Coordinates of C-alpha atoms in Angstrom, one line a residue:
M1 CA 28.1 76.8 53.5
P2 CA 30.1 79.8 54.8
S3 CA 33.4 80.7 53.2
C4 CA 36.8 80.1 54.9
K5 CA 38.1 83.0 56.9
H6 CA 41.0 83.1 54.5
W7 CA 38.8 82.8 51.4
K8 CA 40.9 85.3 49.5
V9 CA 43.8 83.0 49.7
C10 CA 42.2 79.6 49.2
G11 CA 38.7 80.3 47.8
R12 CA 37.4 77.3 49.7
E13 CA 34.4 76.8 52.0
A14 CA 34.7 76.4 55.7
L15 CA 34.3 73.0 57.4
D16 CA 32.0 72.4 60.3
E17 CA 33.7 72.5 63.7
H18 CA 36.9 73.8 62.2
G19 CA 36.5 77.4 63.5
G20 CA 35.3 78.8 60.3
K21 CA 38.2 77.6 58.3
C22 CA 38.9 75.2 55.4
I23 CA 40.9 72.0 55.5
L24 CA 44.0 74.0 54.5
H25 CA 43.7 76.6 57.2
S26 CA 42.1 74.5 60.0
E27 CA 44.2 74.4 63.2
K28 CA 42.7 71.2 64.5
P29 CA 45.4 68.6 65.1
E30 CA 43.0 65.8 64.0
K31 CA 42.1 67.1 60.6
D32 CA 42.3 64.5 57.8
E33 CA 45.9 64.5 56.4
E34 CA 44.9 62.8 53.1
A35 CA 42.2 65.3 52.5
F36 CA 44.6 68.1 53.3
E37 CA 47.2 66.8 50.7
V38 CA 44.6 66.6 48.0
A39 CA 43.4 70.1 48.8
L40 CA 46.9 71.4 48.9
E41 CA 47.7 70.0 45.5
K42 CA 44.6 71.5 44.0
H43 CA 45.5 74.8 45.7
R44 CA 49.0 74.8 44.0
E45 CA 47.4 74.3 40.6
E46 CA 44.7 77.1 41.1
H47 CA 46.6 79.7 43.3
G48 CA 50.2 78.9 42.9
P49 CA 52.7 79.1 45.8
D50 CA 50.5 81.2 48.1
F51 CA 50.4 79.3 51.4
R52 CA 49.5 82.2 53.7
W53 CA 48.1 80.9 57.0
V54 CA 48.1 77.3 55.8
V55 CA 48.5 74.8 58.7
F56 CA 50.7 71.8 57.5
P57 CA 49.9 68.7 59.5
V58 CA 52.3 66.6 57.5
E59 CA 56.0 66.8 56.6
V60 CA 56.8 69.5 54.0
D61 CA 59.4 68.5 51.4
Y62 CA 60.8 71.1 49.0
W63 CA 64.2 69.4 48.8
G64 CA 66.1 70.4 45.7
R65 CA 63.2 72.3 44.0
T66 CA 63.6 75.5 42.0
V67 CA 60.8 77.9 42.6
E68 CA 60.5 80.5 39.9
T69 CA 57.7 82.7 41.3
E70 CA 57.2 84.5 44.6
V71 CA 56.4 82.3 47.5
S72 CA 54.5 83.2 50.6
F73 CA 54.2 81.2 53.8
R74 CA 53.1 84.1 55.8
G75 CA 51.5 83.0 59.1
S76 CA 51.8 79.3 58.1
V77 CA 52.2 76.6 60.7
F78 CA 54.5 73.6 60.1
R79 CA 53.4 70.9 62.5
E80 CA 56.0 68.4 61.2
R81 CA 59.5 68.8 59.7
A82 CA 59.9 71.2 56.9
F83 CA 62.7 70.6 54.4
F84 CA 63.8 73.3 52.0
N85 CA 67.3 71.9 51.5
E86 CA 69.1 72.9 48.3
C87 CA 66.0 74.6 47.2
V88 CA 66.4 77.6 44.9
F89 CA 64.0 80.5 45.3
E90 CA 64.4 82.8 42.3
E91 CA 61.9 85.4 43.6
E92 CA 60.9 86.8 46.9
V93 CA 60.1 84.4 49.7
A94 CA 58.0 85.3 52.8
F95 CA 57.9 83.3 56.0
T96 CA 56.6 86.3 57.9
G97 CA 54.9 85.2 61.2
A98 CA 55.3 81.5 60.3
T99 CA 55.6 78.9 63.0
F100 CA 57.9 75.8 62.7
E101 CA 56.9 73.3 65.5
A102 CA 59.6 70.8 64.4
V103 CA 62.8 71.0 62.4
A104 CA 63.1 73.8 59.9
S105 CA 65.9 72.9 57.4
F106 CA 67.2 75.2 54.7
I107 CA 70.7 73.5 54.3
G108 CA 72.3 74.6 51.1
A109 CA 69.3 76.6 49.9
T110 CA 69.6 79.7 47.7
F111 CA 67.5 82.8 48.0
D112 CA 68.0 85.0 44.9
K113 CA 65.7 87.8 46.1
K114 CA 64.5 89.1 49.4
A115 CA 63.8 86.5 52.2
K116 CA 61.4 87.6 54.9
F117 CA 61.2 85.7 58.2
L118 CA 59.9 88.7 60.3
G119 CA 58.2 87.5 63.5
A120 CA 58.6 83.8 62.7
T121 CA 58.8 81.2 65.5
V122 CA 61.1 78.2 65.3
E123 CA 60.3 75.7 68.1
G124 CA 62.5 73.0 66.7
E125 CA 66.0 73.1 65.3
A126 CA 66.7 75.8 62.7
L127 CA 69.1 74.4 60.1
V128 CA 70.2 77.3 57.9
R129 CA 73.7 76.0 57.3
D130 CA 75.5 76.9 54.1
V131 CA 72.6 79.0 52.8
T132 CA 73.2 81.8 50.3
F133 CA 71.0 84.9 50.7
K134 CA 71.5 87.0 47.6
G135 CA 68.8 89.5 48.5
K136 CA 67.9 91.3 51.6
T137 CA 67.2 89.1 54.6
D138 CA 64.8 89.9 57.4
F139 CA 65.0 87.8 60.5
R140 CA 63.7 90.6 62.8
C141 CA 61.7 89.6 65.9
V142 CA 62.2 85.9 65.2
S143 CA 61.9 83.5 68.1
F144 CA 64.3 80.6 67.9
D145 CA 62.6 78.7 70.8
C146 CA 64.2 75.3 70.5
K147 CA 62.5 72.8 72.8
S148 CA 65.4 70.3 73.0
T149 CA 68.7 71.2 74.6
L150 CA 70.5 69.5 71.7
E151 CA 68.8 71.8 69.1
K152 CA 70.1 75.1 68.0
A153 CA 69.8 77.9 65.4
D154 CA 72.5 76.8 62.9
F155 CA 73.7 79.4 60.4
R156 CA 77.2 78.0 60.0
G157 CA 78.8 78.9 56.7
S158 CA 75.9 80.9 55.4
T159 CA 76.4 83.9 53.1
F160 CA 74.3 87.1 53.3
E161 CA 75.1 89.2 50.2
K162 CA 72.7 92.0 51.1
E163 CA 71.4 93.6 54.3
A164 CA 70.7 91.1 57.1
H165 CA 68.5 92.1 60.0
F166 CA 68.1 90.0 63.1
S167 CA 67.1 92.8 65.4
R168 CA 64.9 92.0 68.4
S169 CA 65.2 88.2 67.7
S170 CA 65.4 85.8 70.6
F171 CA 67.7 82.7 70.6
E172 CA 66.6 80.4 73.3
D173 CA 69.3 77.9 72.5
K174 CA 72.7 78.0 70.8
A175 CA 73.1 80.5 68.0
D176 CA 75.7 79.2 65.6
F177 CA 77.0 81.7 63.0
K178 CA 80.5 80.2 62.7
D179 CA 82.2 81.0 59.4
A180 CA 79.1 83.0 58.3
T181 CA 79.6 85.9 55.8
F182 CA 77.7 89.1 56.1
S183 CA 78.6 91.2 53.0
R184 CA 76.4 94.2 53.7
E185 CA 74.9 95.9 56.7
T186 CA 74.1 93.5 59.5
A187 CA 72.0 94.2 62.6
F188 CA 71.5 92.2 65.7
N189 CA 70.2 95.1 67.8
L190 CA 68.2 94.2 70.9
C191 CA 68.7 90.5 70.3
D192 CA 68.6 88.1 73.3
F193 CA 71.0 85.2 73.1
K194 CA 70.0 82.9 75.9
E195 CA 72.7 80.3 75.2
I196 CA 76.1 80.3 73.5
A197 CA 76.3 82.7 70.6
D198 CA 79.1 81.5 68.2
F199 CA 80.4 84.0 65.6
E200 CA 83.9 82.5 65.3
D201 CA 85.7 83.4 62.1
A202 CA 82.5 85.2 60.9
F203 CA 83.1 88.0 58.3
F204 CA 81.2 91.3 58.4
G205 CA 81.9 93.2 55.2
N206 CA 79.9 96.3 56.2
V207 CA 78.6 97.9 59.4
A208 CA 77.6 95.4 62.0
Y209 CA 75.4 96.4 64.9
F210 CA 74.8 94.6 68.2
K211 CA 73.4 97.6 70.0
N212 CA 71.5 96.8 73.2
A213 CA 71.9 93.1 72.6
T214 CA 72.2 90.7 75.5
F215 CA 74.4 87.6 75.7
E216 CA 73.2 85.4 78.6
E217 CA 75.9 82.8 78.0
E218 CA 79.3 82.8 76.3
A219 CA 79.7 85.0 73.2
I220 CA 82.3 83.7 70.8
L221 CA 83.6 86.1 68.2
K222 CA 87.1 84.7 68.0
G223 CA 88.8 85.5 64.7
A224 CA 85.8 87.5 63.4
T225 CA 86.6 90.2 60.9
F226 CA 84.7 93.5 60.8
K227 CA 85.6 95.4 57.6
N228 CA 83.5 98.4 58.6
K229 CA 82.2 99.9 61.8
A230 CA 81.3 97.5 64.6
G231 CA 78.7 98.7 67.1
F232 CA 78.3 97.1 70.5
T233 CA 76.8 100.1 72.3
N234 CA 75.0 99.2 75.5
T235 CA 75.5 95.5 74.8
T236 CA 75.5 93.2 77.8
F237 CA 77.8 90.2 78.1
K238 CA 76.7 88.2 81.1
D239 CA 79.2 85.4 80.5
K240 CA 82.6 85.1 78.8
A241 CA 83.1 87.2 75.7
D242 CA 85.8 86.0 73.4
F243 CA 87.1 88.5 70.7
A244 CA 90.5 86.9 70.5
E245 CA 92.3 87.4 67.2
A246 CA 89.4 89.5 65.9
S247 CA 90.1 92.2 63.3
F248 CA 88.3 95.6 63.4
K249 CA 89.1 97.4 60.2
V250 CA 87.2 100.6 61.0
K251 CA 86.3 102.3 64.3
T252 CA 84.8 100.0 66.9
D253 CA 82.2 101.2 69.4
F254 CA 81.8 99.4 72.7
E255 CA 80.5 102.5 74.5
E256 CA 78.6 101.7 77.7
A257 CA 78.8 98.0 77.0
I258 CA 78.8 95.7 80.1
F259 CA 81.1 92.7 80.4
K260 CA 80.1 90.8 83.6
D261 CA 82.5 88.0 83.2
K262 CA 85.8 87.5 81.4
S263 CA 86.3 89.4 78.2
I264 CA 89.1 88.3 75.9
F265 CA 90.6 90.5 73.2
K266 CA 94.0 88.7 72.9
N267 CA 95.8 89.3 69.6
A268 CA 92.9 91.5 68.4
T269 CA 93.7 94.2 65.9
F270 CA 91.9 97.6 66.0
W271 CA 92.7 99.3 62.7
G272 CA 90.3 102.3 62.9
G273 CA 90.2 103.3 66.5
A274 CA 88.3 101.9 69.4
D275 CA 85.8 103.5 71.7
F276 CA 85.3 101.9 75.1
D277 CA 84.0 105.0 76.8
D278 CA 81.9 104.1 80.0
T279 CA 82.3 100.4 79.3
C280 CA 82.3 98.1 82.3
F281 CA 84.8 95.2 82.5
V282 CA 85.0 92.7 85.3
D283 CA 88.0 90.8 83.9
A284 CA 89.4 92.1 80.6
N285 CA 92.4 90.7 78.6
F286 CA 93.9 92.8 75.8
C287 CA 97.2 90.9 75.7
R288 CA 99.1 91.3 72.5
S289 CA 96.4 93.4 70.9
T290 CA 97.3 96.2 68.5
F291 CA 95.6 99.5 68.2
E292 CA 96.5 101.3 65.0
A293 CA 94.5 104.4 65.7
A294 CA 93.5 106.3 68.9
A295 CA 91.8 104.3 71.6
Y296 CA 89.4 105.8 74.2
Y297 CA 88.6 104.4 77.6
T298 CA 87.0 107.5 79.1
G299 CA 85.1 106.6 82.2
T300 CA 85.8 102.9 81.7
T301 CA 85.4 100.6 84.7
F302 CA 87.8 97.8 85.2
G303 CA 87.9 95.0 87.9
E304 CA 91.0 93.4 86.5
V305 CA 92.6 94.1 83.1
S306 CA 95.7 93.1 81.3
F307 CA 97.4 95.1 78.5
T308 CA 100.5 92.9 78.4
D309 CA 102.5 93.2 75.2
T310 CA 99.7 95.5 73.8
V311 CA 100.7 98.0 71.1
F312 CA 99.1 101.4 71.0
K313 CA 100.4 103.2 67.8
E314 CA 98.4 106.3 68.5
K315 CA 97.4 108.0 71.7
V316 CA 95.2 106.2 74.2
F317 CA 93.0 108.0 76.7
F318 CA 92.2 106.5 80.1
S319 CA 90.4 109.6 81.4
L320 CA 88.4 109.0 84.6
A321 CA 89.0 105.2 84.2
F322 CA 90.2 102.6 86.7
Q323 CA 87.7 103.7 89.3
N324 CA 85.2 101.7 91.4
S325 CA 81.6 101.6 90.3
D326 CA 78.4 99.8 91.4
G327 CA 79.3 96.2 91.7
V328 CA 82.8 96.4 90.2
E329 CA 85.8 97.2 92.3
F330 CA 89.2 97.9 90.7
T331 CA 91.8 95.4 91.8
K332 CA 94.5 95.0 89.2
A333 CA 95.9 96.5 85.9
E334 CA 98.8 95.0 84.0
F335 CA 100.7 97.0 81.3
Y336 CA 103.8 94.8 81.2
N337 CA 105.8 95.3 78.1
C338 CA 103.1 97.6 76.7
K339 CA 104.2 99.9 73.8
L340 CA 102.6 103.4 74.0
K341 CA 103.9 104.7 70.7
G342 CA 101.4 107.6 70.6
G343 CA 101.5 108.4 74.3
A344 CA 98.8 107.9 77.0
K345 CA 96.8 109.8 79.5
F346 CA 95.7 108.4 82.8
T347 CA 93.4 110.8 84.6
G348 CA 91.4 110.6 87.8
K349 CA 88.6 112.9 89.0
G350 CA 90.6 114.5 91.8
K351 CA 92.4 113.8 95.0
R352 CA 89.4 112.1 96.5
N353 CA 88.6 109.9 93.5
R354 CA 91.9 108.9 91.9
A355 CA 92.6 106.5 89.1
F356 CA 93.9 103.1 90.2
A357 CA 92.7 103.7 93.8
G358 CA 92.8 100.5 95.9
G359 CA 94.3 98.3 93.2
K360 CA 97.7 97.0 92.0
V361 CA 99.2 98.3 88.8
S362 CA 102.2 97.3 86.8
F363 CA 103.9 99.5 84.2
R364 CA 107.0 97.3 84.0
D365 CA 109.0 97.3 80.8
V366 CA 106.6 99.8 79.2
K367 CA 108.1 101.4 76.0
V368 CA 107.4 105.1 75.4
P369 CA 109.2 107.1 72.6
P370 CA 110.9 110.2 73.9
D371 CA 108.8 112.6 71.8
V372 CA 105.4 111.5 73.0
D373 CA 103.4 112.4 76.2
L374 CA 102.7 110.0 79.1
H375 CA 100.6 111.8 81.7
F376 CA 99.4 110.6 85.1
R377 CA 96.9 113.1 86.6
Y378 CA 95.4 112.4 90.0
A379 CA 96.5 108.8 89.8
D380 CA 97.0 106.5 92.8
L381 CA 100.5 105.0 92.3
S382 CA 100.9 103.7 95.8
Q383 CA 100.8 100.1 94.5
C384 CA 102.2 100.7 91.0
R385 CA 105.4 99.2 89.6
F386 CA 107.6 100.9 87.0
L387 CA 110.6 98.5 86.8
R388 CA 112.6 99.0 83.6
T389 CA 110.4 101.9 82.4
D390 CA 111.8 105.3 81.5
L391 CA 110.2 107.9 83.7
R392 CA 112.4 110.9 82.7
D393 CA 109.8 112.6 80.6
V394 CA 106.6 111.3 82.2
E395 CA 104.3 114.0 83.6
F396 CA 103.0 113.4 87.1
T397 CA 100.3 115.8 88.3
G398 CA 98.8 115.3 91.7
A399 CA 100.0 111.7 91.8
K400 CA 99.8 109.7 95.0
W401 CA 103.0 107.7 95.7
C402 CA 103.6 104.8 98.0
E403 CA 103.5 106.0 101.7
D404 CA 104.3 102.6 103.3
L405 CA 108.0 103.7 103.2
S406 CA 107.3 106.4 105.8
I407 CA 107.9 104.1 108.7
E408 CA 111.1 102.3 108.3
G409 CA 112.5 99.8 110.8
W410 CA 110.3 98.5 113.6
F411 CA 108.2 101.7 114.1
S412 CA 104.6 101.3 113.1
L413 CA 102.7 104.0 115.0
D414 CA 100.6 106.3 112.8
W415 CA 101.9 109.3 114.9
F416 CA 105.3 108.9 113.1
R417 CA 103.8 109.2 109.6
G418 CA 103.2 112.9 109.9
K419 CA 106.7 113.7 111.2
E420 CA 109.3 115.0 108.8
W421 CA 112.0 112.7 110.3
F422 CA 110.1 109.6 109.4
R423 CA 107.8 110.6 106.5
R424 CA 108.6 110.0 102.8
V425 CA 106.9 108.7 99.7
G426 CA 108.5 106.5 97.1
L427 CA 108.1 103.6 94.7
Y428 CA 106.1 100.5 95.3
D429 CA 108.9 98.6 93.5
E430 CA 111.2 99.3 96.5
I431 CA 108.7 97.5 98.8
I432 CA 108.3 94.6 96.4
E433 CA 112.1 94.1 96.0
D434 CA 112.5 94.2 99.8
R435 CA 110.1 91.2 100.0
K436 CA 111.9 89.1 97.4
R437 CA 113.9 86.6 99.3
R438 CA 114.4 82.9 98.5
S439 CA 112.6 81.0 101.2
L440 CA 114.1 78.0 103.0
F441 CA 111.4 75.9 101.6
N442 CA 112.5 76.6 98.0
V443 CA 116.1 75.8 98.9
L444 CA 115.2 72.5 100.5
Q445 CA 112.9 71.6 97.7
T446 CA 115.7 72.2 95.1
T447 CA 118.1 70.2 97.3
L448 CA 115.8 67.2 97.5
V449 CA 115.1 67.2 93.8
R450 CA 118.9 67.1 93.1
I451 CA 119.5 64.1 95.3
G452 CA 120.9 61.3 93.1
T453 CA 121.7 63.6 90.2
S454 CA 125.1 64.5 88.8
E455 CA 124.8 68.0 90.0
G456 CA 124.5 66.9 93.6
P457 CA 122.4 68.6 96.3
H458 CA 125.4 70.1 98.1
W459 CA 125.8 72.8 95.3
T460 CA 122.3 74.1 95.8
L461 CA 123.0 76.6 98.5
F462 CA 126.0 78.0 96.6
E463 CA 124.0 78.4 93.5
V464 CA 121.1 80.0 95.3
R465 CA 123.4 82.5 96.9
G466 CA 125.0 83.4 93.6
N467 CA 121.7 83.7 91.8
L468 CA 120.2 85.8 94.5
E469 CA 123.2 88.2 94.5
E470 CA 123.1 88.6 90.8
E471 CA 119.3 89.2 90.7
D472 CA 119.5 91.4 93.7
E473 CA 122.1 93.7 92.1
E474 CA 120.1 94.0 88.9
R475 CA 116.8 94.8 90.7
W476 CA 118.2 97.4 93.0
R477 CA 120.2 99.1 90.3
E478 CA 116.9 99.4 88.4
V479 CA 115.1 100.8 91.4
E480 CA 118.0 103.3 91.9
R481 CA 117.7 104.4 88.3
L482 CA 113.9 104.9 88.6
Y483 CA 114.4 107.1 91.7
R484 CA 117.1 109.1 89.9
Q485 CA 114.8 109.7 87.0
L486 CA 111.9 110.7 89.2
K487 CA 114.1 113.0 91.2
R488 CA 115.3 114.8 88.1
N489 CA 111.7 114.8 86.7
Y490 CA 110.2 116.5 89.8
E491 CA 113.0 118.9 90.4
E492 CA 112.8 120.1 86.8
R493 CA 109.1 120.9 87.4
G494 CA 109.9 122.7 90.7
D495 CA 108.5 120.1 93.0
F496 CA 111.5 119.9 95.4
P497 CA 109.8 118.1 98.3
R498 CA 108.9 115.1 96.1
G499 CA 112.3 115.3 94.5
G500 CA 113.9 115.1 98.0
D501 CA 111.9 112.0 98.7
F502 CA 113.1 110.3 95.5
H503 CA 116.7 111.3 96.4
I504 CA 116.2 109.4 99.6
G505 CA 114.9 106.5 97.7
E506 CA 117.8 106.5 95.3
K507 CA 120.3 106.3 98.2
E508 CA 118.3 103.6 99.9
A509 CA 118.3 101.5 96.8
R510 CA 122.1 101.8 96.6
R511 CA 122.4 100.9 100.3
K512 CA 120.3 97.8 99.9
S513 CA 122.1 96.5 96.8
S514 CA 124.2 93.3 97.6
R515 CA 127.1 94.7 95.4
T516 CA 127.5 97.9 97.4
S517 CA 130.8 97.7 99.2
R518 CA 130.8 97.5 103.0
P519 CA 132.6 100.8 103.6
L520 CA 130.2 102.6 101.3
K521 CA 127.2 100.9 103.0
F522 CA 128.6 102.2 106.4
L523 CA 128.8 105.7 105.0
L524 CA 125.3 105.5 103.6
Y525 CA 124.0 104.2 106.9
A526 CA 125.6 107.1 108.7
Y527 CA 124.4 109.6 106.1
R528 CA 120.9 108.2 106.5
T529 CA 120.9 108.2 110.3
F530 CA 122.1 111.7 110.7
S531 CA 120.2 113.6 108.0
K532 CA 118.2 111.2 105.8
Y533 CA 120.8 111.8 103.0
G534 CA 120.8 115.5 103.4
E535 CA 117.1 115.9 103.1
R536 CA 115.9 116.1 106.7
A537 CA 117.0 118.9 109.2
I538 CA 115.5 117.3 112.3
P539 CA 117.8 114.3 112.4
A540 CA 120.9 116.5 112.0
A541 CA 119.7 119.0 114.6
T542 CA 118.8 116.3 117.0
S543 CA 122.1 114.4 116.5
L544 CA 124.0 117.7 117.1
L545 CA 122.0 118.4 120.3
M546 CA 122.7 114.8 121.5
V547 CA 126.4 115.2 120.9
V548 CA 126.5 118.5 122.9
L549 CA 124.4 117.1 125.8
G550 CA 126.2 113.7 125.8
C551 CA 129.6 115.2 125.8
A552 CA 128.6 117.6 128.6
M553 CA 127.4 114.7 130.6
L554 CA 130.6 112.7 130.0
Y555 CA 132.7 115.7 131.0
S556 CA 130.7 116.0 134.2
L557 CA 130.8 112.3 135.0
L558 CA 134.5 112.0 134.3
D559 CA 135.2 115.0 136.6
A560 CA 136.9 116.9 133.7
T561 CA 139.5 119.4 134.7
L562 CA 140.8 122.1 132.3
V563 CA 144.5 122.4 132.0
E564 CA 146.1 125.6 133.2
E565 CA 146.6 127.0 129.7
A566 CA 142.9 126.9 129.0
T567 CA 141.7 128.7 132.1
G568 CA 142.1 132.1 130.4
H569 CA 138.8 131.6 128.5
T570 CA 136.9 129.4 130.8
F571 CA 133.3 130.9 130.5
G572 CA 133.1 132.1 134.0
I573 CA 134.1 128.8 135.6
A574 CA 134.0 129.2 139.4
D575 CA 137.0 127.0 140.1
P576 CA 139.3 126.9 137.1
G577 CA 141.5 124.3 138.6
G578 CA 138.8 122.0 139.9
P579 CA 136.3 119.5 138.4
L580 CA 133.6 121.0 136.1
T581 CA 130.0 121.1 137.2
F582 CA 127.3 120.0 134.7
S583 CA 126.4 123.6 133.7
E584 CA 130.1 124.3 133.3
S585 CA 130.5 121.1 131.2
L586 CA 127.6 122.2 129.0
R587 CA 129.3 125.5 128.3
V588 CA 132.5 123.8 127.4
S589 CA 130.7 121.3 125.2
L590 CA 128.9 124.1 123.4
E591 CA 132.2 125.9 122.8
A592 CA 133.8 122.6 121.5
S593 CA 130.9 122.0 119.1
F594 CA 130.3 125.4 117.6
Y595 CA 133.8 127.0 117.9
P596 CA 136.2 124.0 117.7
V597 CA 139.1 126.1 116.5
R598 CA 139.7 127.5 120.0
P599 CA 141.8 125.0 121.9
I600 CA 140.4 123.6 125.1
G601 CA 142.7 121.2 127.1
F602 CA 141.7 118.6 129.6
E603 CA 143.6 116.8 132.2
G604 CA 143.1 113.1 131.8
L605 CA 143.0 110.8 128.8
G606 CA 139.3 110.0 128.9
T607 CA 138.1 113.6 128.7
Y608 CA 140.7 114.4 126.0
I609 CA 139.3 111.6 123.8
V610 CA 135.7 112.8 124.3
S611 CA 136.8 116.3 123.3
V612 CA 138.6 115.1 120.1
V613 CA 135.6 113.0 119.0
Q614 CA 133.2 115.9 119.7
R615 CA 135.4 118.3 117.6
L616 CA 135.4 115.8 114.7
L617 CA 131.6 115.0 114.8
S618 CA 130.3 118.5 115.3
P619 CA 131.4 120.1 112.0
V620 CA 130.1 117.1 110.1
L621 CA 126.7 117.4 111.8
I622 CA 126.6 121.2 111.4
A623 CA 127.4 120.7 107.7
L624 CA 124.6 118.2 107.3
L625 CA 122.2 120.5 109.1
A626 CA 123.1 123.4 106.8
L627 CA 122.6 121.1 103.8
A628 CA 119.2 120.0 105.0
L629 CA 118.2 123.6 105.8
R630 CA 119.3 124.7 102.3
Q631 CA 117.1 121.9 100.8
R632 CA 114.2 123.2 102.9
V633 CA 114.7 126.8 101.8
K634 CA 115.0 125.7 98.2
R635 CA 111.6 124.0 98.5

């Protein structure tokens, strides 16, 4: 009879109609199980634990055994459950290319030397829980193809004392590595996690690589510890990625990673620096994270991101970040109460491609030490809030400020936006504070809630009014302070046009404050109307012209007549004793406005009052015009 195709392993003859293989290696499902067990026992006695390409039609039970020699299950097929629980393998073990068609259980087992599972296939549940791998572990190209939705690859609590390699493996169902310990180099490069991948509280004692891996469902790395470099270069997270409370002791690399859903880094600590260059975030949360070393977000794309209460102890770079890319549109960035202890740099590509373009940004309560740099270069700050942030030493280069302040009042035509009288830029905070008003609905709701209580609903309106006034005063004082800092900032750098705009904003904030006295508000209204707080020449010039023409018209309509003492310098008036014509009234009005020291008397009380008012207003308007022209020349 011909020999078995694997004769060098088994030394047995092939059986008829078994594909040239013996009872041990035959792949026929109907082969005799009793004959197989007899042959297997004889094989153990003659050849030891060499089970290469053996097809096991029955359950395999190595529970609690201690194997002192090398074991090879290379290419073996386990048709039924295989139990290696609490088994101790003192020498090298090989399951290379093996196939587990049912449960593969290694719970509590110990591998003292190298364990090789290269190219293995697990079609049932893989129970590798609380296993200790003392030697190198090779799970490369393994297919965890669990057939039941209740099954998973369970590595919870396992310990890998040497290198562990899972590269190019495929996890068709849940991969559970919760509380696992990887003491040496770990590699999950090019792995495909089809379902949830759970690495919660896992410990990586050396470098850990997840390069080019794909997480189809949720990736849980909450509380994980990376003692050495963590590499997630080009990794794709298609669902939620949870790195909350994770600790990265050495530099972390997420370069060109893609987060297509929520990514959570809350309370994470980056001890050795973080590289998020060219990473794509749809919705990122770095709240209360701590960066002990420099952080890089060069070219990073954000849809939404929050750095609330985040601490950057070294410089953070956001060069060419916060810009739209294919499929991701920037909408919101929150830096509330963020501490930039080492400074920060926010840079766009240019005026046509600015950072933060189209989205809302908040830098409220940001803390920046006075001796560090905070730089905004080609940033779109038109929807950016800075309330309670110190802007005195911040460097703004080519920044775009809010232009919605250009049209004030009921004007809305775009034509006015390019005109000096109406145009100015300012803070988005001013617009937001303008919109903050307690609605009638809120007042009524509070009133209804208090019905039947000891406080009584009738106090609601008084309380609301008091609270609104207190909050209003604080907010507008802060906006005024921001404008004052920006004015000084820009003027120190020689940008007087923007400094003038921020001077207008400073006065506007004071005018809008509820605690500004009524006389002062009246003066601010007048100052604003006639010269935009000394920053615009056209309003002052126009007002002066209107005074001259208006008074001339009044003189003409009131049939003004000069008194006899004033006829000696009457500008060539045809009939000194008769009523003035309009052209004569215009000459008199010009004299009264631009040379008010020369007395001009009128007969009649009405024309006398007009003359006095004109002589009082004209010097003020001329002074405002001169101030505005001086500001223009200074620019």
